[in-house]
Every structure is written in C-alpha cells, then in structure tokens.
Amino acid sequence: MKIKSLVSGILIVLGLVFVAPPANSYAADVLADCTIVAVVQNTAVSRVRLTDTGGAFTDKNFAIAAGKENQMLAIFLTALSLEKEVRIAYDDTNDTITRVQVLQ
C-alpha cells in the first residue's frame, strides 16, 4: 500500500515537472523576418510597425519589451536607414518584441 502511494506521488511530481512551463521561458516567442514600415518613440511606449516577408502579417504594430527600448530602437533605426530586413522574436500573446537582429 505504501509503495503504491509512493509511486503515485512520484508520478504526480514528475507530471508537474514535465507539464508545467518554466516561469520565464520564450515558449510563446514566434520568429519572423520583416521589413520595417515605421519606428515610433514617445514617452509612453516605443513601437515598431513591421511587415512579415513571409506574408504572415502586414503593417502590424509591435511594442518593444520593457528595459530593451534604447538598444532595440538603435537596431531598428540603423536597419531602417540601411534598408535592411530584421529578424524578430515576439510574444504572440501581446505582440511584444523580445529580440531583434539585422539580416544581411
């Protein structure tokens, strides 16, 4: 009887470990290669309008993740001035960009 309850307890714990997502994961991040339509910065929020080169979205507004505004704005403005595409990783639940890189 004790072995049965011990085994079921272990199975429950293992189920929680393998089913529950980590607290700060990038599980919801989606990758997209994009052209930059516009970069907008004001005191409230920094936003970027992008078009996916694969056709998933056109002229869509994205927020920039908190704490990364200055770095990402610099990357977006540089890519825009050089007429380069960017690859973004964004959280599709709230359209917030978490990572960006300039493509060649």
Coordinates of N, CA and C in Angstrom, one line a residue:
M1 N 0.8 -1.2 0.0 CA 0.0 0.0 0.0 C 0.9 1.3 0.0
K2 N 1.9 1.2 0.8 CA 2.8 2.4 0.9 C 3.6 2.6 -0.4
I3 N 3.9 1.5 -1.1 CA 4.6 1.6 -2.3 C 3.7 2.2 -3.4
K4 N 2.5 1.8 -3.4 CA 1.5 2.3 -4.4 C 1.3 3.8 -4.2
S5 N 1.2 4.3 -3.0 CA 1.0 5.7 -2.8 C 2.3 6.5 -3.1
L6 N 3.5 5.9 -2.8 CA 4.8 6.5 -3.1 C 5.0 6.6 -4.6
V7 N 4.6 5.6 -5.4 CA 4.7 5.6 -6.8 C 3.8 6.6 -7.4
S8 N 2.6 6.7 -6.9 CA 1.6 7.7 -7.5 C 2.1 9.1 -7.1
G9 N 2.7 9.3 -6.0 CA 3.2 10.6 -5.6 C 4.3 11.0 -6.5
I10 N 5.2 10.1 -6.8 CA 6.3 10.4 -7.7 C 5.8 10.7 -9.1
L11 N 4.8 10.0 -9.6 CA 4.3 10.2 -10.9 C 3.6 11.6 -11.0
I12 N 2.9 12.0 -9.9 CA 2.3 13.3 -9.9 C 3.4 14.4 -9.9
V13 N 4.4 14.3 -9.2 CA 5.5 15.3 -9.2 C 6.2 15.3 -10.5
L14 N 6.5 14.2 -11.1 CA 7.1 14.1 -12.5 C 6.2 14.8 -13.5
G15 N 4.9 14.5 -13.4 CA 3.9 15.1 -14.3 C 3.9 16.7 -14.2
L16 N 4.0 17.2 -13.0 CA 4.1 18.6 -12.8 C 5.4 19.2 -13.4
V17 N 6.5 18.5 -13.2 CA 7.8 19.0 -13.7 C 7.8 19.0 -15.2
F18 N 7.3 18.0 -15.9 CA 7.3 17.9 -17.3 C 6.2 18.7 -18.0
V19 N 5.1 18.9 -17.3 CA 4.0 19.6 -18.0 C 4.0 21.1 -17.7
A20 N 4.3 21.6 -16.5 CA 4.3 23.0 -16.2 C 5.4 23.7 -17.0
P21 N 5.1 24.8 -17.7 CA 6.2 25.5 -18.4 C 7.0 26.3 -17.4
P22 N 8.3 26.6 -17.8 CA 9.1 27.4 -16.9 C 8.6 28.8 -16.8
A23 N 8.8 29.5 -15.7 CA 8.2 30.8 -15.4 C 8.7 31.9 -16.4
N24 N 9.9 31.9 -16.8 CA 10.4 33.0 -17.7 C 10.9 32.4 -19.0
S25 N 10.1 31.7 -19.7 CA 10.5 31.0 -20.9 C 10.2 31.8 -22.2
Y26 N 10.8 31.4 -23.3 CA 10.4 32.0 -24.6 C 9.5 31.1 -25.4
A27 N 8.7 30.3 -24.7 CA 7.9 29.3 -25.3 C 6.9 29.9 -26.3
A28 N 6.4 31.1 -26.0 CA 5.4 31.7 -26.8 C 6.0 32.6 -27.9
D29 N 7.4 32.7 -28.0 CA 8.0 33.5 -29.0 C 7.9 32.9 -30.4
V30 N 7.6 33.8 -31.3 CA 7.5 33.5 -32.7 C 8.6 34.2 -33.5
L31 N 9.2 33.6 -34.4 CA 10.2 34.3 -35.2 C 9.6 34.7 -36.5
A32 N 10.1 35.9 -37.0 CA 9.6 36.5 -38.3 C 10.7 37.3 -38.9
D33 N 10.9 37.2 -40.2 CA 11.8 38.1 -40.9 C 10.9 39.2 -41.5
C34 N 11.3 40.5 -41.2 CA 10.4 41.6 -41.5 C 11.1 42.7 -42.2
T35 N 10.3 43.5 -42.9 CA 10.7 44.9 -43.3 C 10.1 45.9 -42.4
I36 N 10.9 47.0 -42.2 CA 10.4 48.0 -41.2 C 9.6 49.0 -42.0
V37 N 8.4 49.3 -41.5 CA 7.5 50.3 -42.0 C 7.7 51.6 -41.3
A38 N 7.8 51.6 -40.0 CA 8.0 52.8 -39.2 C 8.5 52.5 -37.8
V39 N 9.2 53.4 -37.2 CA 9.7 53.3 -35.9 C 9.1 54.6 -35.1
V40 N 8.4 54.3 -34.0 CA 7.7 55.4 -33.3 C 8.2 55.3 -31.8
Q41 N 8.7 56.5 -31.3 CA 9.1 56.5 -29.9 C 8.4 57.7 -29.3
N42 N 7.8 57.5 -28.2 CA 7.3 58.6 -27.4 C 7.5 58.3 -25.9
T43 N 7.1 59.1 -25.0 CA 7.4 58.9 -23.6 C 6.7 57.7 -23.0
A44 N 5.5 57.4 -23.6 CA 4.8 56.2 -23.0 C 5.3 54.9 -23.5
V45 N 5.5 54.7 -24.8 CA 5.9 53.4 -25.3 C 6.6 53.5 -26.6
S46 N 7.5 52.6 -26.9 CA 8.2 52.6 -28.1 C 7.5 51.5 -29.0
R47 N 7.2 51.8 -30.2 CA 6.5 50.9 -31.1 C 7.2 50.8 -32.4
V48 N 7.1 49.7 -33.1 CA 7.6 49.5 -34.4 C 6.5 48.9 -35.3
R49 N 6.4 49.4 -36.5 CA 5.4 48.8 -37.5 C 6.2 48.0 -38.5
L50 N 5.9 46.7 -38.6 CA 6.6 45.8 -39.4 C 5.7 45.0 -40.4
T51 N 6.3 44.6 -41.5 CA 5.6 43.7 -42.4 C 6.4 42.4 -42.5
D52 N 5.8 41.3 -42.3 CA 6.5 40.0 -42.4 C 6.8 39.7 -43.9
T53 N 8.0 39.3 -44.2 CA 8.3 39.0 -45.6 C 7.7 37.7 -46.1
G54 N 7.3 36.8 -45.1 CA 6.7 35.6 -45.4 C 5.2 35.7 -45.6
G55 N 4.6 36.9 -45.3 CA 3.2 37.2 -45.5 C 2.3 36.9 -44.4
A56 N 2.8 36.6 -43.2 CA 2.0 36.3 -42.0 C 1.3 37.6 -41.5
F57 N 1.9 38.7 -41.7 CA 1.2 40.0 -41.3 C 1.7 41.1 -42.1
T58 N 0.9 42.2 -42.2 CA 1.3 43.4 -43.0 C 1.1 44.6 -42.1
D59 N 2.0 45.5 -42.0 CA 1.9 46.8 -41.4 C 1.4 46.6 -39.9
K60 N 2.0 45.7 -39.2 CA 1.5 45.4 -37.8 C 2.3 46.1 -36.8
N61 N 1.6 46.7 -35.8 CA 2.3 47.4 -34.6 C 2.8 46.4 -33.6
F62 N 4.0 46.6 -33.2 CA 4.6 45.8 -32.1 C 5.2 46.7 -31.0
A63 N 5.0 46.3 -29.8 CA 5.7 47.0 -28.7 C 7.1 46.5 -28.5
I64 N 8.0 47.3 -27.9 CA 9.3 46.8 -27.6 C 9.3 46.4 -26.1
A65 N 9.9 45.3 -25.8 CA 10.0 44.8 -24.4 C 10.6 45.8 -23.5
A66 N 10.0 45.9 -22.3 CA 10.4 46.9 -21.3 C 11.9 46.6 -20.9
G67 N 12.6 47.7 -20.8 CA 14.0 47.6 -20.5 C 15.0 47.4 -21.6
K68 N 14.4 47.2 -22.8 CA 15.2 47.0 -24.0 C 15.0 48.1 -25.1
E69 N 14.3 49.1 -24.7 CA 13.8 50.1 -25.7 C 15.0 50.8 -26.4
N70 N 16.0 51.3 -25.6 CA 17.1 52.0 -26.3 C 17.9 51.2 -27.2
Q71 N 18.2 49.9 -26.8 CA 19.0 49.0 -27.6 C 18.3 48.7 -28.9
M72 N 17.0 48.3 -28.7 CA 16.2 47.8 -29.9 C 15.9 49.0 -30.8
L73 N 15.6 50.2 -30.3 CA 15.4 51.3 -31.1 C 16.6 51.6 -32.0
A74 N 17.8 51.5 -31.4 CA 19.0 51.8 -32.1 C 19.2 50.8 -33.3
I75 N 18.9 49.5 -33.0 CA 18.9 48.5 -34.0 C 17.9 48.7 -35.1
F76 N 16.7 49.0 -34.8 CA 15.6 49.3 -35.8 C 16.0 50.5 -36.6
L77 N 16.4 51.6 -36.0 CA 16.7 52.8 -36.8 C 17.9 52.6 -37.7
T78 N 18.9 51.8 -37.2 CA 20.1 51.5 -38.1 C 19.6 50.7 -39.3
A79 N 18.8 49.6 -39.0 CA 18.3 48.8 -40.1 C 17.5 49.6 -41.1
L80 N 16.6 50.5 -40.6 CA 15.8 51.3 -41.4 C 16.6 52.2 -42.3
S81 N 17.7 52.8 -41.8 CA 18.5 53.7 -42.6 C 19.3 53.0 -43.6
L82 N 19.7 51.7 -43.3 CA 20.5 50.9 -44.2 C 19.6 50.1 -45.2
E83 N 18.3 50.2 -45.0 CA 17.3 49.5 -45.8 C 17.5 48.0 -45.7
K84 N 17.7 47.5 -44.5 CA 17.9 46.1 -44.2 C 16.7 45.5 -43.6
E85 N 16.5 44.2 -43.8 CA 15.4 43.5 -43.1 C 15.9 43.1 -41.7
V86 N 14.9 42.8 -40.8 CA 15.3 42.3 -39.5 C 14.6 41.0 -39.2
R87 N 15.2 40.3 -38.3 CA 14.5 39.1 -37.8 C 14.1 39.4 -36.3
I88 N 12.8 39.2 -36.0 CA 12.4 39.5 -34.7 C 11.9 38.2 -34.0
A89 N 11.9 38.2 -32.7 CA 11.3 37.2 -31.9 C 10.3 37.9 -31.1
Y90 N 9.0 37.5 -31.2 CA 8.0 38.3 -30.5 C 7.0 37.4 -29.7
D91 N 6.5 37.9 -28.7 CA 5.5 37.2 -27.9 C 4.1 37.4 -28.6
D92 N 3.6 36.3 -29.1 CA 2.4 36.4 -29.9 C 1.1 36.6 -29.0
T93 N 1.2 36.6 -27.7 CA 0.1 36.8 -26.9 C -0.1 38.3 -26.7
N94 N 0.9 39.1 -26.8 CA 0.8 40.6 -26.6 C 1.6 41.4 -27.6
D95 N 2.0 40.8 -28.7 CA 2.8 41.5 -29.7 C 3.9 42.3 -29.2
T96 N 4.7 41.8 -28.3 CA 5.9 42.5 -27.8 C 7.1 41.8 -28.3
I97 N 8.0 42.6 -28.9 CA 9.3 42.1 -29.5 C 10.3 41.9 -28.3
T98 N 10.8 40.7 -28.3 CA 11.8 40.3 -27.2 C 13.2 40.3 -27.7
R99 N 13.4 40.0 -29.0 CA 14.7 40.0 -29.6 C 14.7 40.5 -31.0
V100 N 15.8 41.1 -31.5 CA 15.8 41.6 -32.9 C 17.3 41.4 -33.4
Q101 N 17.4 41.1 -34.7 CA 18.7 41.2 -35.3 C 18.6 41.6 -36.7
V102 N 19.6 42.3 -37.2 CA 19.6 42.8 -38.6 C 20.1 41.7 -39.5
L103 N 19.3 41.5 -40.6 CA 19.7 40.5 -41.6 C 20.6 41.1 -42.7
Q104 N 21.4 40.2 -43.3 CA 22.4 40.7 -44.3 C 21.7 41.1 -45.5

